[in-house]
Coordinates of N, CA and C in Angstrom, one line a residue:
M1 N 0.8 -1.2 0.0 CA 0.0 0.0 0.0 C 0.9 1.3 0.0
G2 N 2.2 1.1 0.1 CA 3.1 2.3 0.1 C 2.9 3.1 1.4
L3 N 2.6 2.5 2.6 CA 2.4 3.2 3.8 C 3.4 2.8 4.8
L4 N 3.8 3.7 5.7 CA 4.6 3.4 6.9 C 3.6 3.4 8.0
L5 N 3.4 2.2 8.6 CA 2.4 2.1 9.6 C 2.9 2.4 11.0
N6 N 2.1 3.2 11.8 CA 2.3 3.4 13.2 C 0.9 3.2 13.8
G7 N 0.6 2.0 14.1 CA -0.8 1.7 14.6 C -1.4 0.8 13.6
S8 N -2.7 1.1 13.1 CA -3.3 0.2 12.2 C -4.1 1.0 11.2
V9 N -4.4 0.4 10.1 CA -5.2 1.1 9.0 C -6.3 0.1 8.5
R10 N -7.5 0.7 8.4 CA -8.6 -0.1 7.9 C -8.9 0.3 6.5
R11 N -9.1 -0.7 5.7 CA -9.4 -0.4 4.3 C -10.2 -1.6 3.7
A12 N -11.3 -1.3 3.0 CA -12.1 -2.3 2.3 C -12.4 -3.5 3.2
G13 N -12.8 -3.2 4.5 CA -13.3 -4.2 5.3 C -12.2 -5.0 6.0
V14 N -10.9 -4.7 5.8 CA -9.9 -5.4 6.5 C -9.0 -4.4 7.2
T15 N -8.3 -4.9 8.3 CA -7.4 -4.1 9.0 C -5.9 -4.5 8.8
F16 N -5.0 -3.6 8.6 CA -3.6 -3.9 8.4 C -2.9 -3.3 9.6
Y17 N -2.0 -4.1 10.3 CA -1.2 -3.6 11.3 C 0.1 -4.5 11.5
L18 N 1.1 -3.9 12.1 CA 2.3 -4.5 12.4 C 2.4 -5.2 13.7
K19 N 2.9 -6.4 13.7 CA 3.0 -7.1 15.0 C 4.4 -7.9 14.9
Q20 N 5.3 -7.5 15.8 CA 6.6 -8.1 15.9 C 7.3 -8.0 14.5
G21 N 7.1 -6.9 13.8 CA 7.8 -6.7 12.5 C 7.1 -7.3 11.4
Q22 N 6.0 -8.0 11.6 CA 5.2 -8.7 10.5 C 3.9 -8.0 10.2
M23 N 3.6 -7.9 8.9 CA 2.3 -7.3 8.5 C 1.2 -8.3 8.7
I24 N 0.2 -7.9 9.6 CA -0.9 -8.7 9.8 C -2.2 -8.1 9.1
V25 N -3.0 -9.0 8.5 CA -4.2 -8.6 7.9 C -5.3 -9.4 8.5
R26 N -6.4 -8.7 9.0 CA -7.5 -9.4 9.5 C -8.8 -8.6 9.1
S27 N -9.9 -9.3 9.2 CA -11.2 -8.7 8.9 C -11.5 -7.6 10.0
S28 N -12.0 -6.5 9.5 CA -12.3 -5.4 10.5 C -13.8 -5.4 10.7
R29 N -14.5 -6.4 10.2 CA -16.0 -6.4 10.4 C -16.3 -7.7 11.3
S30 N -17.1 -7.4 12.3 CA -17.5 -8.5 13.2 C -19.0 -8.7 13.1
K31 N -19.4 -10.0 13.0 CA -20.8 -10.3 12.9 C -21.4 -10.5 14.3
E32 N -20.5 -10.5 15.3 CA -21.0 -10.6 16.7 C -21.8 -9.4 17.1
K33 N -22.9 -9.6 17.9 CA -23.7 -8.5 18.4 C -22.9 -7.8 19.5
R34 N -22.8 -6.5 19.5 CA -22.1 -5.8 20.5 C -22.7 -6.0 21.9
S35 N -21.9 -6.4 22.9 CA -22.4 -6.6 24.2 C -23.0 -5.4 24.8
C36 N -24.2 -5.5 25.3 CA -25.0 -4.4 25.9 C -25.7 -4.9 27.1
T37 N -25.0 -5.2 28.2 CA -25.6 -5.6 29.4 C -26.3 -4.3 30.0
R38 N -27.1 -4.6 31.0 CA -27.9 -3.5 31.7 C -26.9 -2.4 32.2
Q39 N -25.8 -2.8 32.9 CA -24.9 -1.9 33.4 C -24.1 -1.2 32.4
Q40 N -23.8 -1.9 31.3 CA -23.1 -1.2 30.2 C -23.9 -0.2 29.5
F41 N -25.2 -0.5 29.4 CA -26.1 0.4 28.7 C -26.3 1.7 29.6
I42 N -26.5 1.5 30.9 CA -26.6 2.6 31.8 C -25.4 3.5 31.8
Q43 N -24.2 2.9 31.7 CA -23.0 3.8 31.7 C -22.9 4.5 30.4
R44 N -23.3 3.8 29.3 CA -23.3 4.5 28.0 C -24.2 5.7 27.9
Q45 N -25.4 5.5 28.5 CA -26.4 6.6 28.5 C -26.0 7.7 29.4
R46 N -25.3 7.3 30.5 CA -24.8 8.4 31.4 C -23.7 9.2 30.7
L47 N -22.8 8.6 30.0 CA -21.8 9.3 29.3 C -22.4 10.1 28.1
R48 N -23.4 9.6 27.4 CA -24.0 10.3 26.3 C -24.6 11.6 26.8
H49 N -25.3 11.6 28.0 CA -25.9 12.8 28.5 C -24.8 13.8 29.0
A50 N -23.8 13.2 29.6 CA -22.7 14.1 30.1 C -22.1 14.9 29.0
I51 N -21.9 14.2 27.8 CA -21.3 14.9 26.7 C -22.3 15.9 26.1
A52 N -23.6 15.6 26.1 CA -24.6 16.6 25.6 C -24.6 17.8 26.5
L53 N -24.5 17.6 27.8 CA -24.5 18.7 28.8 C -23.3 19.6 28.6
W54 N -22.1 18.9 28.4 CA -20.9 19.7 28.3 C -20.9 20.5 27.0
Q55 N -21.5 20.0 25.9 CA -21.6 20.8 24.7 C -22.5 22.1 24.9
M56 N -23.5 22.0 25.8 CA -24.3 23.1 26.1 C -23.6 24.1 27.0
L57 N -22.8 23.6 28.0 CA -22.1 24.4 29.0 C -20.8 25.1 28.5
S58 N -20.1 24.4 27.7 CA -18.7 24.8 27.3 C -18.6 26.2 26.7
G59 N -19.7 26.6 26.1 CA -19.6 27.9 25.5 C -19.6 29.1 26.5
C60 N -20.0 28.7 27.7 CA -20.0 29.8 28.8 C -18.6 29.8 29.5
L61 N -17.6 29.1 29.0 CA -16.3 29.1 29.6 C -16.3 28.8 31.1
P62 N -16.9 27.6 31.4 CA -17.0 27.2 32.9 C -15.6 27.0 33.5
M63 N -15.5 27.0 34.8 CA -14.2 26.9 35.5 C -14.2 25.5 36.2
F64 N -13.4 24.6 35.6 CA -13.2 23.3 36.2 C -11.7 23.1 36.3
T65 N -11.2 23.2 37.5 CA -9.7 23.4 37.7 C -9.1 22.2 38.5
Q66 N -9.8 21.2 38.8 CA -9.3 20.2 39.7 C -8.8 18.9 39.0
R67 N -8.9 18.9 37.7 CA -8.3 17.7 36.9 C -7.5 18.3 35.8
K68 N -6.9 17.4 35.0 CA -6.1 17.8 33.9 C -6.8 18.6 32.8
T69 N -8.1 18.2 32.6 CA -8.8 19.0 31.6 C -10.2 19.4 32.2
A70 N -10.7 20.5 31.7 CA -12.1 20.9 32.2 C -13.1 19.9 31.8
Y71 N -13.0 19.3 30.6 CA -14.0 18.3 30.2 C -14.0 17.1 31.1
G72 N -12.8 16.6 31.3 CA -12.7 15.4 32.2 C -13.2 15.7 33.6
N73 N -12.9 16.9 34.1 CA -13.4 17.3 35.4 C -14.9 17.3 35.4
F74 N -15.5 17.9 34.4 CA -17.0 18.0 34.3 C -17.6 16.6 34.3
V75 N -17.1 15.7 33.4 CA -17.7 14.4 33.2 C -17.6 13.6 34.5
A76 N -16.5 13.7 35.3 CA -16.4 13.0 36.5 C -17.5 13.4 37.5
L77 N -17.8 14.7 37.5 CA -18.8 15.2 38.4 C -20.2 14.9 37.9
A78 N -20.4 15.0 36.6 CA -21.7 14.7 35.9 C -22.1 13.2 36.1
N79 N -21.1 12.3 36.3 CA -21.4 10.9 36.5 C -22.3 10.6 37.7
R80 N -22.3 11.6 38.6 CA -23.1 11.4 39.8 C -24.6 11.8 39.6
L81 N -24.9 12.4 38.5 CA -26.3 12.8 38.2 C -27.2 11.6 37.9
P82 N -28.5 11.7 38.1 CA -29.4 10.7 37.6 C -29.2 10.4 36.1
V83 N -29.4 9.1 35.8 CA -29.2 8.7 34.4 C -30.5 8.9 33.6
V84 N -30.5 9.6 32.5 CA -31.7 9.7 31.6 C -31.5 8.8 30.4
F85 N -32.6 8.1 30.0 CA -32.6 7.2 29.0 C -33.4 7.7 27.8
V86 N -32.7 7.8 26.6 CA -33.4 8.2 25.4 C -33.0 7.3 24.2
P87 N -33.9 7.2 23.3 CA -33.7 6.3 22.1 C -32.5 6.8 21.3
C88 N -32.0 5.9 20.5 CA -30.8 6.2 19.6 C -31.2 7.0 18.4
K89 N -32.5 7.0 18.0 CA -32.9 7.8 16.8 C -34.2 8.6 17.2
G90 N -34.5 9.6 16.4 CA -35.6 10.4 16.7 C -35.3 11.7 17.4
P91 N -36.3 12.4 17.8 CA -36.1 13.8 18.4 C -35.4 13.8 19.7
L92 N -35.4 12.6 20.4 CA -34.7 12.6 21.7 C -33.2 12.2 21.6
E93 N -32.8 11.9 20.4 CA -31.4 11.4 20.3 C -30.4 12.4 20.8
G94 N -30.5 13.7 20.6 CA -29.6 14.7 21.0 C -30.1 15.5 22.2
A95 N -31.0 14.9 23.0 CA -31.6 15.6 24.1 C -30.6 15.8 25.3
S96 N -30.8 17.0 26.0 CA -30.1 17.2 27.2 C -31.1 17.8 28.2
F97 N -30.9 17.5 29.5 CA -32.0 17.8 30.5 C -31.4 18.6 31.6
L98 N -32.1 19.7 32.0 CA -31.8 20.5 33.1 C -32.2 19.7 34.4
M99 N -31.3 19.6 35.3 CA -31.6 18.8 36.5 C -30.8 19.4 37.7
P100 N -31.3 19.2 38.9 CA -30.6 19.7 40.1 C -29.2 19.1 40.2
D101 N -28.3 19.9 40.7 CA -26.9 19.4 41.0 C -26.1 19.3 39.8
M102 N -26.5 19.8 38.6 CA -25.7 19.8 37.4 C -24.5 20.7 37.7
P103 N -23.2 20.1 37.6 CA -22.0 20.9 38.0 C -21.8 22.1 37.0
V104 N -21.4 23.2 37.5 CA -21.0 24.3 36.6 C -19.6 24.8 36.9
S105 N -19.0 24.4 38.0 CA -17.6 24.8 38.4 C -17.1 23.8 39.4
D106 N -15.7 23.7 39.4 CA -15.0 22.9 40.4 C -13.7 23.5 40.8
G107 N -13.6 23.9 42.0 CA -12.3 24.6 42.4 C -12.1 24.5 43.9
S108 N -11.1 25.3 44.4 CA -10.6 25.1 45.7 C -11.2 26.1 46.7
L109 N -12.0 27.0 46.3 CA -12.7 28.0 47.2 C -13.8 27.3 47.9
T110 N -14.2 27.9 49.1 CA -15.3 27.4 49.8 C -16.6 27.5 49.0
P111 N -17.4 26.4 48.9 CA -18.6 26.4 48.1 C -19.7 27.3 48.8
I112 N -20.5 27.9 48.0 CA -21.7 28.7 48.5 C -22.9 27.7 48.5
K113 N -23.4 27.6 49.7 CA -24.7 26.8 49.8 C -25.8 27.7 49.3
Q114 N -26.6 27.1 48.4 CA -27.7 27.9 47.8 C -28.9 27.1 47.6
Q115 N -30.1 27.7 47.7 CA -31.3 27.0 47.4 C -32.4 28.0 47.0
L116 N -33.4 27.5 46.3 CA -34.5 28.4 45.9 C -35.5 28.5 47.0
G117 N -36.0 29.7 47.2 CA -37.0 29.9 48.2 C -37.8 31.2 47.9
S118 N -38.2 31.9 48.9 CA -38.9 33.2 48.7 C -38.6 34.1 49.9
V119 N -38.7 35.4 49.6 CA -38.5 36.5 50.6 C -39.7 37.4 50.4
D120 N -40.5 37.5 51.5 CA -41.7 38.3 51.5 C -42.6 38.0 50.3
G121 N -42.7 36.7 50.0 CA -43.6 36.3 48.9 C -43.1 36.4 47.5
I122 N -41.8 36.8 47.4 CA -41.2 36.9 46.1 C -40.1 35.8 46.0
A123 N -40.0 35.2 44.8 CA -39.1 34.1 44.6 C -37.6 34.6 44.8
A124 N -36.7 33.7 45.3 CA -35.4 34.2 45.6 C -34.4 33.0 45.5
L125 N -33.1 33.4 45.3 CA -32.0 32.4 45.4 C -31.4 32.7 46.7
L126 N -31.5 31.8 47.7 CA -31.0 32.0 49.0 C -29.6 31.4 49.2
T127 N -28.7 32.1 49.9 CA -27.4 31.6 50.0 C -27.0 31.6 51.5
D128 N -25.8 31.0 51.8 CA -25.3 31.1 53.2 C -24.2 32.2 53.3
L129 N -24.1 33.0 52.3 CA -23.1 34.1 52.4 C -23.5 35.1 53.4
K130 N -22.6 35.5 54.2 CA -22.8 36.7 55.1 C -22.3 38.0 54.4
P131 N -22.8 39.1 54.8 CA -22.4 40.4 54.2 C -20.9 40.6 54.2
G132 N -20.2 40.1 55.2 CA -18.8 40.3 55.3 C -18.0 39.2 54.6
D133 N -18.6 38.2 54.0 CA -17.9 37.1 53.3 C -17.3 37.5 52.0
I134 N -17.9 38.5 51.3 CA -17.5 38.8 50.0 C -16.2 39.7 50.1
Q135 N -15.1 39.2 49.6 CA -13.9 40.0 49.7 C -13.8 41.0 48.6
R136 N -13.0 42.1 48.8 CA -12.9 43.1 47.9 C -12.3 42.7 46.5
Y137 N -11.5 41.7 46.6 CA -10.8 41.2 45.4 C -11.5 40.0 44.7
E138 N -12.7 39.6 45.2 CA -13.4 38.5 44.5 C -14.6 39.0 43.9
K139 N -15.1 38.1 42.9 CA -16.3 38.5 42.2 C -17.3 37.3 42.3
L140 N -18.5 37.5 42.1 CA -19.6 36.5 42.1 C -20.2 36.4 40.8
L141 N -20.2 35.2 40.2 CA -20.7 35.0 38.8 C -22.0 34.2 38.9
L142 N -23.1 34.6 38.3 CA -24.4 33.9 38.3 C -24.6 33.3 36.9
Y143 N -24.6 31.9 36.9 CA -24.9 31.1 35.7 C -26.4 30.9 35.7
T144 N -27.0 31.1 34.5 CA -28.4 30.9 34.3 C -28.6 29.9 33.1
A145 N -29.3 28.8 33.4 CA -29.6 27.8 32.4 C -31.1 27.7 32.2
E146 N -31.5 27.2 31.0 CA -32.9 27.1 30.7 C -33.2 25.8 30.0
Q147 N -34.2 25.1 30.4 CA -34.7 23.9 29.7 C -35.6 24.4 28.5
R148 N -35.3 24.0 27.3 CA -36.1 24.4 26.2 C -36.5 23.1 25.4
I149 N -37.6 23.3 24.7 CA -38.0 22.2 23.8 C -37.9 22.8 22.4
E150 N -36.9 22.4 21.7 CA -36.5 22.9 20.3 C -37.0 21.9 19.3
G151 N -38.2 22.3 18.7 CA -38.9 21.3 17.8 C -39.5 20.3 18.7
S152 N -39.0 19.1 18.7 CA -39.5 18.1 19.7 C -38.3 17.6 20.6
T153 N -37.2 18.3 20.6 CA -36.0 17.9 21.3 C -35.8 18.8 22.5
P154 N -35.8 18.2 23.7 CA -35.4 18.9 24.9 C -33.9 19.2 24.9
R155 N -33.6 20.5 25.2 CA -32.2 20.9 25.3 C -32.0 21.9 26.4
V156 N -30.8 21.8 27.1 CA -30.5 22.8 28.1 C -29.7 23.9 27.3
R157 N -30.0 25.1 27.6 CA -29.3 26.2 27.0 C -28.8 27.1 28.2
F158 N -27.5 27.5 28.1 CA -27.0 28.5 29.1 C -27.2 29.8 28.6
L159 N -28.1 30.6 29.2 CA -28.5 31.9 28.7 C -27.4 32.9 28.9
R160 N -26.8 32.9 30.0 CA -25.8 33.9 30.3 C -25.0 33.6 31.6
V161 N -23.8 34.2 31.7 CA -23.1 34.2 32.9 C -22.8 35.7 33.2
R162 N -23.2 36.2 34.3 CA -22.9 37.6 34.6 C -22.4 37.8 36.0
E163 N -21.7 38.9 36.2 CA -21.1 39.3 37.5 C -22.2 40.0 38.3
V164 N -22.4 39.5 39.5 CA -23.4 40.1 40.4 C -22.8 41.2 41.3
A165 N -23.3 42.3 41.3 CA -22.8 43.4 42.2 C -23.3 43.2 43.6
K166 N -22.6 43.7 44.6 CA -22.9 43.5 46.0 C -24.2 44.1 46.3
D167 N -24.6 45.3 45.7 CA -25.8 46.0 46.0 C -27.1 45.3 45.4
E168 N -26.9 44.2 44.7 CA -28.0 43.4 44.2 C -28.6 42.5 45.2
F169 N -27.8 42.2 46.3 CA -28.2 41.2 47.3 C -29.1 41.9 48.3
T170 N -30.0 41.0 48.9 CA -30.8 41.4 50.0 C -30.4 40.6 51.2
E171 N -30.3 41.2 52.3 CA -29.9 40.4 53.5 C -31.2 39.8 54.1
V172 N -31.1 38.5 54.4 CA -32.3 37.8 54.9 C -31.8 36.9 56.1
D173 N -32.2 37.2 57.3 CA -31.8 36.5 58.5 C -30.2 36.4 58.5
G174 N -29.6 37.5 58.2 CA -28.1 37.5 58.3 C -27.4 36.9 57.1
C175 N -28.1 36.4 56.1 CA -27.4 35.9 54.9 C -27.9 36.6 53.7
L176 N -27.2 36.5 52.6 CA -27.5 37.2 51.4 C -28.3 36.4 50.4
A177 N -29.2 37.1 49.7 CA -30.2 36.4 48.8 C -30.3 37.3 47.6
L178 N -30.6 36.7 46.4 CA -31.0 37.4 45.2 C -32.5 37.2 45.1
V179 N -33.2 38.3 45.0 CA -34.6 38.3 45.1 C -35.2 38.8 43.7
G180 N -36.1 38.0 43.2 CA -36.7 38.5 41.9 C -37.6 37.4 41.3
E181 N -38.6 37.8 40.6 CA -39.6 36.8 40.0 C -38.9 35.8 39.1
E182 N -37.8 36.2 38.5 CA -37.1 35.2 37.6 C -36.8 33.9 38.3
F183 N -36.6 33.9 39.6 CA -36.3 32.7 40.3 C -37.5 31.8 40.6
A184 N -38.7 32.2 40.1 CA -39.9 31.4 40.1 C -40.0 30.5 38.9
N185 N -39.2 30.8 37.9 CA -39.3 30.1 36.6 C -39.0 28.6 36.8
T186 N -39.9 27.7 36.5 CA -39.8 26.3 36.7 C -39.0 25.6 35.6
M187 N -38.6 26.4 34.6 CA -37.8 25.8 33.5 C -36.4 26.4 33.4
R188 N -36.0 27.0 34.5 CA -34.6 27.6 34.6 C -33.9 27.1 35.9
G189 N -32.6 27.2 35.8 CA -31.7 26.9 36.9 C -30.6 27.9 37.1
W190 N -30.0 28.0 38.3 CA -29.0 29.0 38.6 C -27.9 28.4 39.5
A191 N -26.8 29.0 39.4 CA -25.6 28.7 40.3 C -24.8 30.0 40.4
L192 N -24.5 30.3 41.7 CA -23.7 31.4 42.0 C -22.3 30.9 42.4
V193 N -21.3 31.4 41.6 CA -19.9 30.9 41.8 C -19.0 32.1 42.2
R194 N -18.2 31.8 43.3 CA -17.3 32.8 43.7 C -15.9 32.6 43.0
V195 N -15.3 33.7 42.6 CA -14.1 33.7 41.8 C -13.1 34.6 42.4
R196 N -11.8 34.2 42.5 CA -10.7 35.0 43.1 C -9.5 34.9 42.2
P197 N -8.7 36.0 42.1 CA -7.5 35.9 41.3 C -6.5 34.9 41.9
S198 N -5.7 34.3 41.1 CA -4.7 33.3 41.6 C -3.3 33.9 41.5
S199 N -2.4 33.3 42.2 CA -1.0 33.8 42.2 C -0.4 33.6 40.8
S200 N -1.0 32.6 40.0 CA -0.5 32.4 38.6 C -1.0 33.4 37.7
P201 N -0.2 34.0 36.9 CA -0.7 35.1 35.9 C -1.8 34.5 35.0
G202 N -2.9 35.3 34.9 CA -4.0 34.9 34.0 C -4.9 33.8 34.6
A203 N -4.7 33.3 35.8 CA -5.5 32.2 36.3 C -6.4 32.7 37.4
E204 N -7.5 32.0 37.7 CA -8.4 32.4 38.7 C -8.8 31.1 39.5
R205 N -9.1 31.3 40.7 CA -9.7 30.2 41.5 C -11.2 30.4 41.7
C206 N -11.9 29.3 41.9 CA -13.3 29.3 42.0 C -13.8 28.4 43.0
S207 N -15.1 28.5 43.3 CA -15.7 27.5 44.3 C -16.4 26.4 43.4
T208 N -16.7 25.3 44.1 CA -17.3 24.2 43.4 C -18.9 24.4 43.6
Q209 N -19.5 24.5 42.5 CA -21.0 24.8 42.5 C -21.7 24.0 41.5
S210 N -23.0 23.8 41.8 CA -23.9 23.1 40.9 C -25.3 23.9 40.8
L211 N -26.1 23.6 39.8 CA -27.3 24.3 39.6 C -28.4 23.9 40.7
V212 N -29.2 24.9 41.0 CA -30.4 24.7 41.7 C -31.6 25.0 40.8
T213 N -32.6 24.2 40.7 CA -33.7 24.3 39.8 C -34.9 23.7 40.3
R214 N -36.1 24.2 39.8 CA -37.3 23.5 40.1 C -37.8 22.6 38.9
C215 N -37.0 22.6 37.9 CA -37.3 21.8 36.7 C -37.3 20.3 36.9
R216 N -38.3 19.6 36.5 CA -38.4 18.2 36.7 C -38.8 17.4 35.5
L217 N -38.6 18.1 34.3 CA -38.9 17.4 33.0 C -38.1 16.1 32.9
Y218 N -36.8 16.1 33.4 CA -35.9 14.9 33.2 C -36.5 13.7 33.9
E219 N -37.3 13.8 34.9 CA -37.7 12.7 35.7 C -38.4 11.6 34.9
Q220 N -39.2 11.9 33.9 CA -39.9 10.9 33.1 C -39.0 10.1 32.3
Y221 N -37.7 10.5 32.1 CA -36.7 9.7 31.3 C -35.8 8.9 32.2
T222 N -36.1 8.8 33.5 CA -35.2 8.1 34.4 C -35.9 6.8 34.9
T223 N -37.0 6.5 34.4 CA -37.8 5.3 34.8 C -37.4 4.0 34.2
E224 N -37.8 2.9 34.7 CA -37.5 1.6 34.1 C -38.1 1.5 32.7
E225 N -39.3 2.0 32.6 CA -39.9 2.0 31.2 C -39.1 2.8 30.2
A226 N -38.6 3.9 30.6 CA -37.7 4.7 29.7 C -36.4 3.9 29.4
L227 N -35.9 3.2 30.4 CA -34.7 2.4 30.1 C -34.9 1.3 29.1
Q228 N -36.0 0.6 29.3 CA -36.3 -0.5 28.4 C -36.6 0.0 27.0
Q229 N -37.3 1.1 26.8 CA -37.6 1.6 25.5 C -36.4 2.1 24.8
A230 N -35.5 2.8 25.5 CA -34.3 3.2 24.9 C -33.4 2.1 24.6
A231 N -33.3 1.1 25.4 CA -32.4 -0.1 25.1 C -32.9 -0.9 23.9
E232 N -34.2 -0.9 23.7 CA -34.8 -1.6 22.6 C -34.4 -0.9 21.3
S233 N -34.3 0.4 21.3 CA -33.9 1.1 20.1 C -32.5 0.8 19.7
Y234 N -31.7 0.4 20.7 CA -30.3 0.0 20.4 C -30.1 -1.5 20.1
G235 N -31.2 -2.2 20.1 CA -31.1 -3.6 19.8 C -31.4 -4.5 21.0
G236 N -31.7 -3.9 22.1 CA -32.0 -4.7 23.3 C -30.8 -4.9 24.2
L237 N -31.1 -5.4 25.4 CA -30.0 -5.7 26.3 C -29.6 -7.1 26.1
T238 N -28.3 -7.4 26.4 CA -27.8 -8.8 26.4 C -27.5 -9.2 27.8
E239 N -27.6 -10.5 28.0 CA -27.4 -11.1 29.3 C -25.9 -11.1 29.6
R240 N -25.6 -10.9 30.9 CA -24.2 -10.9 31.3 C -23.7 -12.4 31.3
L241 N -22.6 -12.7 30.7 CA -22.1 -14.0 30.7 C -21.4 -14.4 32.0

């Protein structure tokens, strides 16, 4: 073939590779059904959704600093989320779902405890931050995500990341809260991330935060029925040998 091989090459249904200095040729097509046990299928669906979420989040330049790559850091955290099951074809194939605890940052700063509630009858994002906790040299970033139905496909979209000024907070029982009707939206989620400069030029440190949301659309795709329907679209489950 006139090639110098470093690895293997597939061509016309066969694979060429070197083994102990000898050229080996074998069929690159297998008639065996790909193994798909229940646990394998669950893990594949978990990874599929983590990738879909990352594609939605990555455009917002999220801060994941605790592993070699931001993507690997995100996936490790996203593996803890509930597994959603969707068919391999059709409008749900590329779906992504807004859910509580979806990670948006991972860093060394103290996390901000936050939850959705209300203040004087108005929806609010409640935190455990005290007025004196915000240092002069740090900033607070608010991530806002939204569950949308695009055509027939559910997708998470990150609407914006913005810096929150200190005067936007309301003090409630000694802690800070963001108050506004936007926090009543049942198809949105939020995460407040603290960010500080690092000793390394151009680098920043952040807190580890995840979304809080009232959205529950994802729950219908976590059931045993959803698992079985999705698995069937991939050819069904195989028994573990």
